[in-house]
Amino acid sequence: MPRTPEQLRRDALQIWQAGVAGVDSAKLVRDALHVEAGMLVVGEEAIPLGRIGRIAVVGAGKAGAGMAEGLLEALGEQIIATKRVSGWLNVPADCAGPLPPLVLHAARPAGVNEPTEEGANGASQILRIVEGLGSDDLCICLISGGASALLPAPVDEISLADKLAVTRHLSAAGATINELNAVRKQLSRIKGGGLARACRAGRLVTLIISDVLGDPLDVIASGPTVTDRGTPIEALAVLERFGAREAGISPAVFAYLRHKPSSTVPPTRLVSNLVIGNNATAVDAAGMAAERLGYSHAMTSAPASEGAAEDVGRHLATLAVSMRNKPGPDCLISGGEPVVKLPPSPQRGVGGRNQQLALAALQALAGNRCEGIAILSGGTDGEDGPTDAAGAFIDAEVFAAAVQQRLDADDYLRRCDAYSFFSAAGGLIKTGPTHTNVGDLRVVVVESAWGVLDVRDGQGGL
């Protein structure tokens, strides 16, 4: 039986949701850590519980609440009591709540992915906790996407306002997450290995849910427990490349980077960093769901930044038409993290990179009217830009609604106002916080009259 437009939409959402469920933060932690025969097993490492004094838990990220819940479940009540488990995590306000004996601190408002005074206060509390540990203690750090903004601890030479201005400027200018973090960690007391240097525990174990393509440990959350391989010179180069000086960034930022001293504080003796989930994990889980629904699917997870969201959206639209009209897979699942260059604030609307990507795909499919095609793009964290939507989907129904209301896709794209477009035409995906974050997940499904044949190239493309 041919798949109806309604079924394509339903299937695309179900496949996407399965991908998000595949990186459920509590489950990822439980899978990575457990207690067995007097040992705390973390990944492939076994730590004798008898050698652990107390356990401190710190961290930050959009998945922080779920990771903390999974950790407490994995440790169990007896270990929590005998090892005097306590700790502090910085999370978005809509993820905060009681989780004794841990504190989930509201470090920023929901949907505002920027450093705040509350975040800085929480970061200082985390540093105080790890500085107060002893050589027989274990520190478990839980890190996930969004931790960079949730852990602001600017060096004494600059203010939080200075650092916030840097973050806003680079984000608006289209800097990649790697470029943004290359600057942020050079301006922080906690990023770029700062947390590890401050930690006095005998052992530090960090569990990481990665939202950075390729999983570079020194870039994820700006590497708070990873030796910094970046340099102040590289950070200065990023600022110069994006015209930060001309944009009015504080001279104190440039002066500090030019004269930044080398750290002489040794890190905790034993430090382990373990990635327990990433974008490829979500793509794989989505692929299994597509197979269960009867699709012949191709999958790809980008190994590096993909460039402009508009270009990625148009490319997906081209692939969708090819999939519909030629033999081959009828479902494409892709993961990544494109960027959006924002227009000047007086012209700027509301949206996020997933909504911008979906709108660009809709624009590219205007000649086909999206017939037999559904494309969905969403952030696995449930947040897309400063909006309450995870992303958006397009299909023939959304296209028809846009035509009926005479919505000008070109204008909405130019102003980065995709949220307003999809609010009117339909197509917004709203999930609320998902308590995970591994970047973006996209699903393309088509109704094809052809048989299926895997024609993926070496990169998983079509």
Short mmCIF file of C-alpha atoms in Angstrom, two decimals:
data_model
loop_
_atom_site.label_atom_id
_atom_site.label_comp_id
_atom_site.label_asym_id
_atom_site.label_seq_id
_atom_site.Cartn_x
_atom_site.Cartn_y
_atom_site.Cartn_z
CA MET A 1 0.00 0.00 0.00
CA PRO A 2 1.32 3.47 -0.85
CA ARG A 3 2.23 5.61 2.13
CA THR A 4 -0.11 8.57 2.56
CA PRO A 5 1.17 12.06 3.42
CA GLU A 6 -0.17 11.54 6.93
CA GLN A 7 1.77 8.29 7.29
CA LEU A 8 4.99 9.88 6.01
CA ARG A 9 4.66 12.63 8.60
CA ARG A 10 3.82 10.17 11.36
CA ASP A 11 6.69 7.86 10.42
CA ALA A 12 9.23 10.69 10.22
CA LEU A 13 8.30 11.85 13.73
CA GLN A 14 8.35 8.30 15.11
CA ILE A 15 11.80 7.65 13.62
CA TRP A 16 13.11 10.94 15.03
CA GLN A 17 11.66 10.24 18.47
CA ALA A 18 13.30 6.81 18.47
CA GLY A 19 16.64 8.48 17.79
CA VAL A 20 16.16 10.80 20.76
CA ALA A 21 15.11 7.87 22.97
CA GLY A 22 18.28 6.06 21.91
CA VAL A 23 20.35 8.70 23.71
CA ASP A 24 18.24 8.82 26.86
CA SER A 25 20.74 10.23 29.35
CA ALA A 26 19.75 8.16 32.37
CA LYS A 27 19.96 4.94 30.38
CA LEU A 28 23.34 5.88 28.88
CA VAL A 29 24.76 6.40 32.39
CA ARG A 30 23.27 3.15 33.71
CA ASP A 31 24.78 1.31 30.74
CA ALA A 32 28.20 2.85 31.38
CA LEU A 33 28.43 2.51 35.16
CA HIS A 34 27.37 -0.18 37.64
CA VAL A 35 28.30 -1.79 40.95
CA GLU A 36 29.45 -5.40 40.85
CA ALA A 37 31.22 -7.61 43.43
CA GLY A 38 32.58 -4.75 45.49
CA MET A 39 33.73 -2.83 42.43
CA LEU A 40 32.48 0.34 40.79
CA VAL A 41 32.70 -0.49 37.09
CA VAL A 42 32.94 2.51 34.76
CA GLY A 43 33.27 1.52 31.15
CA GLU A 44 36.12 -1.00 31.13
CA GLU A 45 37.63 0.30 34.39
CA ALA A 46 36.90 -1.32 37.77
CA ILE A 47 37.48 0.74 40.94
CA PRO A 48 37.50 -1.09 44.29
CA LEU A 49 34.80 0.49 46.45
CA GLY A 50 36.90 -0.15 49.55
CA ARG A 51 39.49 2.33 48.30
CA ILE A 52 36.94 5.12 47.85
CA GLY A 53 36.37 7.52 50.74
CA ARG A 54 33.46 9.60 49.52
CA ILE A 55 31.95 10.29 46.12
CA ALA A 56 31.36 13.82 44.88
CA VAL A 57 29.26 14.41 41.78
CA VAL A 58 29.60 17.61 39.74
CA GLY A 59 28.81 18.63 36.21
CA ALA A 60 26.65 20.59 33.83
CA GLY A 61 24.63 20.30 30.66
CA LYS A 62 21.19 19.95 29.18
CA ALA A 63 21.32 16.23 29.98
CA GLY A 64 22.57 16.87 33.52
CA ALA A 65 19.34 16.03 35.34
CA GLY A 66 18.86 12.75 33.48
CA MET A 67 22.51 11.78 33.87
CA ALA A 68 22.36 12.49 37.61
CA GLU A 69 19.21 10.42 37.99
CA GLY A 70 20.81 7.53 36.10
CA LEU A 71 23.95 7.75 38.26
CA LEU A 72 22.01 7.58 41.52
CA GLU A 73 20.07 4.58 40.21
CA ALA A 74 23.31 2.87 39.20
CA LEU A 75 25.00 3.50 42.56
CA GLY A 76 22.04 2.40 44.66
CA GLU A 77 20.96 3.53 48.12
CA GLN A 78 23.65 1.62 50.04
CA ILE A 79 26.57 3.14 48.10
CA ILE A 80 24.96 6.58 48.25
CA ALA A 81 24.82 6.32 52.03
CA THR A 82 28.18 4.65 52.79
CA LYS A 83 30.17 6.83 50.37
CA ARG A 84 28.39 10.02 51.47
CA VAL A 85 27.45 10.87 47.90
CA SER A 86 26.77 14.57 47.37
CA GLY A 87 27.25 17.10 44.63
CA TRP A 88 26.11 19.93 42.39
CA LEU A 89 25.15 20.19 38.72
CA ASN A 90 24.33 23.29 36.67
CA VAL A 91 21.28 22.67 34.45
CA PRO A 92 18.68 24.77 32.57
CA ALA A 93 15.89 26.08 34.79
CA ASP A 94 13.27 23.78 33.27
CA CYS A 95 15.45 20.77 34.15
CA ALA A 96 16.06 21.74 37.78
CA GLY A 97 14.24 19.99 40.61
CA PRO A 98 14.80 18.03 43.81
CA LEU A 99 17.16 15.07 43.45
CA PRO A 100 18.75 14.49 46.87
CA PRO A 101 21.55 14.15 47.76
CA LEU A 102 22.48 16.12 44.62
CA VAL A 103 21.67 19.76 43.85
CA LEU A 104 20.30 20.53 40.38
CA HIS A 105 21.01 24.24 40.11
CA ALA A 106 19.03 26.43 37.67
CA ALA A 107 21.99 28.05 35.94
CA ARG A 108 20.07 29.80 33.17
CA PRO A 109 16.47 30.34 32.05
CA ALA A 110 14.89 27.83 29.70
CA GLY A 111 15.61 28.58 26.05
CA VAL A 112 18.35 31.11 26.83
CA ASN A 113 21.60 29.37 25.96
CA GLU A 114 23.86 32.07 27.41
CA PRO A 115 26.03 32.54 30.51
CA THR A 116 24.30 34.10 33.51
CA GLU A 117 25.21 35.23 37.03
CA GLU A 118 23.36 32.19 38.37
CA GLY A 119 25.53 29.99 36.19
CA ALA A 120 28.66 31.71 37.43
CA ASN A 121 27.56 31.22 41.05
CA GLY A 122 26.98 27.54 40.38
CA ALA A 123 30.35 27.15 38.65
CA SER A 124 32.06 28.69 41.68
CA GLN A 125 30.24 26.22 43.93
CA ILE A 126 31.45 23.33 41.78
CA LEU A 127 35.03 24.56 41.99
CA ARG A 128 34.73 24.82 45.80
CA ILE A 129 33.45 21.24 45.99
CA VAL A 130 36.28 19.70 43.93
CA GLU A 131 38.91 21.81 45.70
CA GLY A 132 37.74 20.39 49.03
CA LEU A 133 38.16 16.72 48.11
CA GLY A 134 40.93 14.44 49.40
CA SER A 135 43.25 11.87 47.89
CA ASP A 136 40.98 8.91 48.79
CA ASP A 137 37.87 10.53 47.27
CA LEU A 138 36.29 9.89 43.88
CA CYS A 139 34.88 12.74 41.81
CA ILE A 140 32.37 11.84 39.09
CA CYS A 141 31.79 14.60 36.57
CA LEU A 142 28.72 14.49 34.31
CA ILE A 143 29.08 16.56 31.15
CA SER A 144 26.69 17.04 28.24
CA GLY A 145 25.88 19.54 25.52
CA GLY A 146 25.09 23.04 26.70
CA ALA A 147 27.62 22.83 29.54
CA SER A 148 29.77 25.60 28.09
CA ALA A 149 27.05 28.20 28.62
CA LEU A 150 25.97 26.62 31.91
CA LEU A 151 29.49 26.76 33.43
CA PRO A 152 30.62 30.36 33.14
CA ALA A 153 33.67 31.03 35.29
CA PRO A 154 35.48 33.95 33.67
CA VAL A 155 39.08 34.66 34.61
CA ASP A 156 39.57 37.53 37.04
CA GLU A 157 40.85 39.84 34.29
CA ILE A 158 37.50 40.00 32.46
CA SER A 159 33.85 40.28 33.53
CA LEU A 160 30.96 37.94 32.86
CA ALA A 161 29.50 40.69 30.67
CA ASP A 162 32.70 40.70 28.60
CA LYS A 163 32.50 36.95 28.12
CA LEU A 164 28.79 37.09 27.29
CA ALA A 165 29.50 39.72 24.63
CA VAL A 166 32.12 37.42 23.07
CA THR A 167 29.68 34.48 23.02
CA ARG A 168 26.88 36.54 21.49
CA HIS A 169 29.09 38.04 18.83
CA LEU A 170 30.66 34.77 17.69
CA SER A 171 27.30 32.95 17.67
CA ALA A 172 25.62 35.67 15.62
CA ALA A 173 28.58 35.79 13.22
CA GLY A 174 28.21 32.08 12.37
CA ALA A 175 31.17 30.68 14.31
CA THR A 176 31.21 26.89 14.67
CA ILE A 177 31.02 25.25 18.09
CA ASN A 178 34.73 24.44 17.78
CA GLU A 179 35.60 28.09 17.13
CA LEU A 180 33.34 29.32 19.90
CA ASN A 181 34.79 26.90 22.44
CA ALA A 182 38.36 27.66 21.35
CA VAL A 183 37.77 31.17 22.67
CA ARG A 184 35.58 30.39 25.69
CA LYS A 185 37.98 27.91 27.26
CA GLN A 186 40.86 30.40 27.08
CA LEU A 187 38.79 32.91 29.06
CA SER A 188 37.64 30.51 31.78
CA ARG A 189 38.81 29.19 35.15
CA ILE A 190 36.84 25.94 34.67
CA LYS A 191 36.99 25.15 30.95
CA GLY A 192 40.08 23.93 29.12
CA GLY A 193 40.98 21.49 31.92
CA GLY A 194 40.33 24.00 34.70
CA LEU A 195 38.01 21.71 36.65
CA ALA A 196 40.59 18.89 36.58
CA ARG A 197 43.33 21.26 37.74
CA ALA A 198 41.14 22.44 40.64
CA CYS A 199 40.09 18.92 41.65
CA ARG A 200 42.00 17.44 44.60
CA ALA A 201 40.33 14.02 44.50
CA GLY A 202 42.56 11.00 43.98
CA ARG A 203 40.51 10.00 40.97
CA LEU A 204 38.30 11.96 38.57
CA VAL A 205 35.96 10.14 36.19
CA THR A 206 34.00 12.13 33.59
CA LEU A 207 31.02 10.66 31.73
CA ILE A 208 30.27 12.62 28.57
CA ILE A 209 27.27 12.82 26.27
CA SER A 210 28.74 14.53 23.22
CA ASP A 211 27.00 17.20 21.19
CA VAL A 212 30.14 17.97 19.17
CA LEU A 213 30.69 16.18 15.87
CA GLY A 214 33.68 13.86 15.95
CA ASP A 215 33.64 13.84 19.80
CA PRO A 216 36.81 15.91 20.41
CA LEU A 217 37.15 15.73 24.20
CA ASP A 218 38.81 19.12 24.46
CA VAL A 219 35.91 20.81 22.63
CA ILE A 220 32.86 19.17 24.24
CA ALA A 221 31.70 21.66 26.90
CA SER A 222 35.08 23.32 26.28
CA GLY A 223 36.85 20.37 27.94
CA PRO A 224 36.61 21.10 31.70
CA THR A 225 38.42 17.85 32.56
CA VAL A 226 40.64 17.58 29.48
CA THR A 227 44.12 19.00 29.00
CA ASP A 228 43.78 22.07 26.81
CA ARG A 229 45.42 21.66 23.42
CA GLY A 230 44.33 25.10 22.27
CA THR A 231 46.28 28.30 22.70
CA PRO A 232 45.51 31.96 23.35
CA ILE A 233 46.92 32.71 19.88
CA GLU A 234 44.27 30.47 18.30
CA ALA A 235 41.55 32.19 20.33
CA LEU A 236 42.80 35.59 19.18
CA ALA A 237 42.74 34.37 15.58
CA VAL A 238 39.08 33.35 15.91
CA LEU A 239 38.17 36.75 17.35
CA GLU A 240 40.02 38.55 14.55
CA ARG A 241 38.47 36.32 11.89
CA PHE A 242 34.97 37.26 13.03
CA GLY A 243 35.69 40.96 13.49
CA ALA A 244 35.32 40.97 17.27
CA ARG A 245 37.49 44.04 17.77
CA GLU A 246 35.46 46.08 15.29
CA ALA A 247 32.25 44.85 16.95
CA GLY A 248 33.26 46.47 20.22
CA ILE A 249 34.40 43.45 22.25
CA SER A 250 36.16 44.67 25.40
CA PRO A 251 39.88 45.42 25.00
CA ALA A 252 40.37 43.51 28.27
CA VAL A 253 39.62 40.27 26.40
CA PHE A 254 42.36 40.88 23.85
CA ALA A 255 44.82 42.09 26.48
CA TYR A 256 44.30 38.99 28.61
CA LEU A 257 44.75 36.58 25.68
CA ARG A 258 47.93 38.36 24.57
CA HIS A 259 49.49 37.99 28.01
CA LYS A 260 47.82 34.82 29.33
CA PRO A 261 50.17 32.94 31.69
CA SER A 262 50.70 29.19 31.49
CA SER A 263 49.09 27.11 34.25
CA THR A 264 51.45 25.52 36.77
CA VAL A 265 48.80 23.65 38.78
CA PRO A 266 48.94 19.87 38.20
CA PRO A 267 45.61 18.09 37.60
CA THR A 268 44.21 15.28 39.74
CA ARG A 269 46.49 12.26 39.52
CA LEU A 270 44.07 9.92 37.75
CA VAL A 271 41.64 11.40 35.21
CA SER A 272 39.38 9.36 32.91
CA ASN A 273 37.07 10.76 30.22
CA LEU A 274 34.46 8.45 28.68
CA VAL A 275 32.03 9.35 25.88
CA ILE A 276 28.85 7.36 26.57
CA GLY A 277 26.62 8.74 23.80
CA ASN A 278 26.86 10.89 20.68
CA ASN A 279 25.15 11.85 17.46
CA ALA A 280 25.93 8.50 15.81
CA THR A 281 24.16 6.75 18.71
CA ALA A 282 20.97 8.65 17.93
CA VAL A 283 21.29 8.05 14.19
CA ASP A 284 21.69 4.32 14.77
CA ALA A 285 18.64 4.16 17.04
CA ALA A 286 16.59 6.07 14.45
CA GLY A 287 17.78 3.67 11.75
CA MET A 288 16.53 0.67 13.70
CA ALA A 289 13.12 2.33 14.05
CA ALA A 290 13.00 3.03 10.30
CA GLU A 291 13.74 -0.62 9.60
CA ARG A 292 10.95 -1.72 11.93
CA LEU A 293 8.57 0.56 10.01
CA GLY A 294 9.50 -1.12 6.73
CA TYR A 295 11.84 1.51 5.27
CA SER A 296 15.04 0.85 3.39
CA HIS A 297 17.23 3.47 5.00
CA ALA A 298 20.57 5.17 4.55
CA MET A 299 22.30 6.81 7.52
CA THR A 300 25.05 9.34 8.06
CA SER A 301 26.42 11.30 11.00
CA ALA A 302 28.56 14.25 9.97
CA PRO A 303 32.13 14.04 11.33
CA ALA A 304 32.58 17.83 11.33
CA SER A 305 30.65 21.06 11.02
CA GLU A 306 28.41 21.04 7.97
CA GLY A 307 28.37 24.73 7.12
CA ALA A 308 25.24 26.81 6.62
CA ALA A 309 21.90 25.35 7.68
CA GLU A 310 20.30 26.69 4.51
CA ASP A 311 22.76 24.75 2.33
CA VAL A 312 22.17 21.55 4.29
CA GLY A 313 18.40 21.96 3.95
CA ARG A 314 18.59 22.49 0.19
CA HIS A 315 20.87 19.47 -0.16
CA LEU A 316 18.40 17.30 1.76
CA ALA A 317 15.62 18.54 -0.52
CA THR A 318 17.62 17.51 -3.59
CA LEU A 319 18.25 14.08 -2.08
CA ALA A 320 14.56 13.71 -1.23
CA VAL A 321 13.51 14.30 -4.86
CA SER A 322 16.12 11.81 -6.05
CA MET A 323 14.95 9.22 -3.52
CA ARG A 324 11.34 9.68 -4.59
CA ASN A 325 12.02 9.48 -8.32
CA LYS A 326 14.78 6.86 -8.55
CA PRO A 327 15.44 3.37 -7.19
CA GLY A 328 17.17 3.34 -3.82
CA PRO A 329 16.47 3.98 -0.14
CA ASP A 330 13.17 5.58 0.80
CA CYS A 331 14.45 6.94 4.11
CA LEU A 332 17.54 9.01 4.91
CA ILE A 333 18.60 9.65 8.51
CA SER A 334 21.34 12.18 9.09
CA GLY A 335 22.89 13.89 12.07
CA GLY A 336 25.04 16.96 12.43
CA GLU A 337 25.12 20.57 13.49
CA PRO A 338 25.03 23.32 10.86
CA VAL A 339 25.37 27.00 11.61
CA VAL A 340 23.25 30.07 10.95
CA LYS A 341 24.59 33.55 10.31
CA LEU A 342 22.11 35.96 11.84
CA PRO A 343 21.09 39.23 10.17
CA PRO A 344 21.39 42.52 12.11
CA SER A 345 19.12 42.57 15.15
CA PRO A 346 16.64 45.17 13.78
CA GLN A 347 15.82 42.77 10.91
CA ARG A 348 16.10 39.53 12.86
CA GLY A 349 13.12 37.31 13.54
CA VAL A 350 12.85 34.21 15.73
CA GLY A 351 14.04 30.71 14.94
CA GLY A 352 16.79 28.14 15.20
CA ARG A 353 19.10 26.26 12.88
CA ASN A 354 16.74 23.27 12.49
CA GLN A 355 13.80 25.50 11.60
CA GLN A 356 15.99 27.48 9.21
CA LEU A 357 17.16 24.22 7.61
CA ALA A 358 13.58 22.94 7.19
CA LEU A 359 12.43 26.24 5.68
CA ALA A 360 15.30 26.21 3.18
CA ALA A 361 14.32 22.65 2.21
CA LEU A 362 10.70 23.75 1.73
CA GLN A 363 11.84 26.63 -0.47
CA ALA A 364 13.91 24.24 -2.58
CA LEU A 365 10.93 21.89 -2.98
CA ALA A 366 8.53 24.60 -4.17
CA GLY A 367 8.47 23.19 -7.69
CA ASN A 368 7.57 19.75 -6.35
CA ARG A 369 5.09 21.02 -3.75
CA CYS A 370 6.61 18.46 -1.36
CA GLU A 371 4.49 15.73 -2.95
CA GLY A 372 5.45 12.32 -1.57
CA ILE A 373 8.10 13.84 0.71
CA ALA A 374 8.40 14.60 4.41
CA ILE A 375 11.52 16.13 5.97
CA LEU A 376 12.01 16.66 9.69
CA SER A 377 14.91 18.38 11.45
CA GLY A 378 15.13 18.73 15.21
CA GLY A 379 17.55 19.29 18.05
CA THR A 380 17.82 16.23 20.27
CA ASP A 381 17.78 18.51 23.32
CA GLY A 382 14.28 19.81 22.52
CA GLU A 383 15.62 23.35 22.04
CA ASP A 384 16.22 25.04 18.70
CA GLY A 385 17.60 28.52 19.10
CA PRO A 386 15.77 30.84 21.52
CA THR A 387 12.43 29.10 20.91
CA ASP A 388 10.17 26.53 22.57
CA ALA A 389 10.43 24.23 19.54
CA ALA A 390 12.91 21.41 18.92
CA GLY A 391 12.73 22.04 15.17
CA ALA A 392 10.29 21.68 12.30
CA PHE A 393 9.01 19.33 9.61
CA ILE A 394 7.80 19.96 6.09
CA ASP A 395 5.43 18.02 3.85
CA ALA A 396 2.72 18.66 1.28
CA GLU A 397 0.27 19.88 3.93
CA VAL A 398 2.71 22.44 5.35
CA PHE A 399 3.54 23.59 1.84
CA ALA A 400 -0.16 24.01 0.96
CA ALA A 401 -0.80 26.01 4.13
CA ALA A 402 2.10 28.33 3.32
CA VAL A 403 0.80 28.90 -0.21
CA GLN A 404 -2.72 29.54 1.04
CA GLN A 405 -1.47 32.16 3.50
CA ARG A 406 0.91 33.65 0.92
CA LEU A 407 3.90 33.24 3.20
CA ASP A 408 7.10 34.39 1.52
CA ALA A 409 9.72 31.76 2.39
CA ASP A 410 12.52 33.92 0.96
CA ASP A 411 11.67 36.77 3.31
CA TYR A 412 11.38 34.55 6.38
CA LEU A 413 14.69 32.88 5.53
CA ARG A 414 16.47 36.19 5.03
CA ARG A 415 15.30 37.44 8.41
CA CYS A 416 15.93 34.09 10.18
CA ASP A 417 12.27 34.08 11.19
CA ALA A 418 11.47 30.43 10.50
CA TYR A 419 9.63 30.03 13.81
CA SER A 420 7.02 32.59 12.73
CA PHE A 421 6.70 30.89 9.33
CA PHE A 422 6.03 27.46 10.81
CA SER A 423 3.78 28.89 13.52
CA ALA A 424 1.53 30.06 10.72
CA ALA A 425 1.91 27.15 8.30
CA GLY A 426 2.21 24.36 10.87
CA GLY A 427 5.20 22.10 11.24
CA LEU A 428 6.80 23.08 14.56
CA ILE A 429 8.02 20.19 16.72
CA LYS A 430 7.60 20.84 20.44
CA THR A 431 8.88 18.28 22.92
CA GLY A 432 9.98 20.22 25.98
CA PRO A 433 13.30 19.29 27.59
CA THR A 434 14.48 15.85 26.51
CA HIS A 435 17.30 15.66 29.11
CA THR A 436 19.81 14.75 26.44
CA ASN A 437 21.79 16.54 23.76
CA VAL A 438 23.80 15.02 20.91
CA GLY A 439 23.28 17.68 18.26
CA ASP A 440 20.67 17.58 15.52
CA LEU A 441 18.83 14.67 13.93
CA ARG A 442 17.12 14.81 10.54
CA VAL A 443 14.77 12.36 8.86
CA VAL A 444 13.74 12.27 5.20
CA VAL A 445 11.02 9.81 4.14
CA VAL A 446 9.50 9.49 0.68
CA GLU A 447 6.81 7.54 -1.09
CA SER A 448 8.57 5.92 -4.03
CA ALA A 449 7.06 3.76 -6.74
CA TRP A 450 10.44 2.09 -7.25
CA GLY A 451 11.94 -0.91 -5.55
CA VAL A 452 14.63 -0.37 -2.94
CA LEU A 453 18.35 -0.59 -3.54
CA ASP A 454 21.14 0.61 -1.24
CA VAL A 455 23.15 3.15 -3.24
CA ARG A 456 25.03 4.81 -0.41
CA ASP A 457 28.51 6.05 -1.10
CA GLY A 458 31.43 5.75 1.27
CA GLN A 459 30.19 8.71 3.33
CA GLY A 460 26.68 7.30 3.70
CA GLY A 461 25.25 9.85 1.24
CA LEU A 462 23.12 9.18 -1.77
#
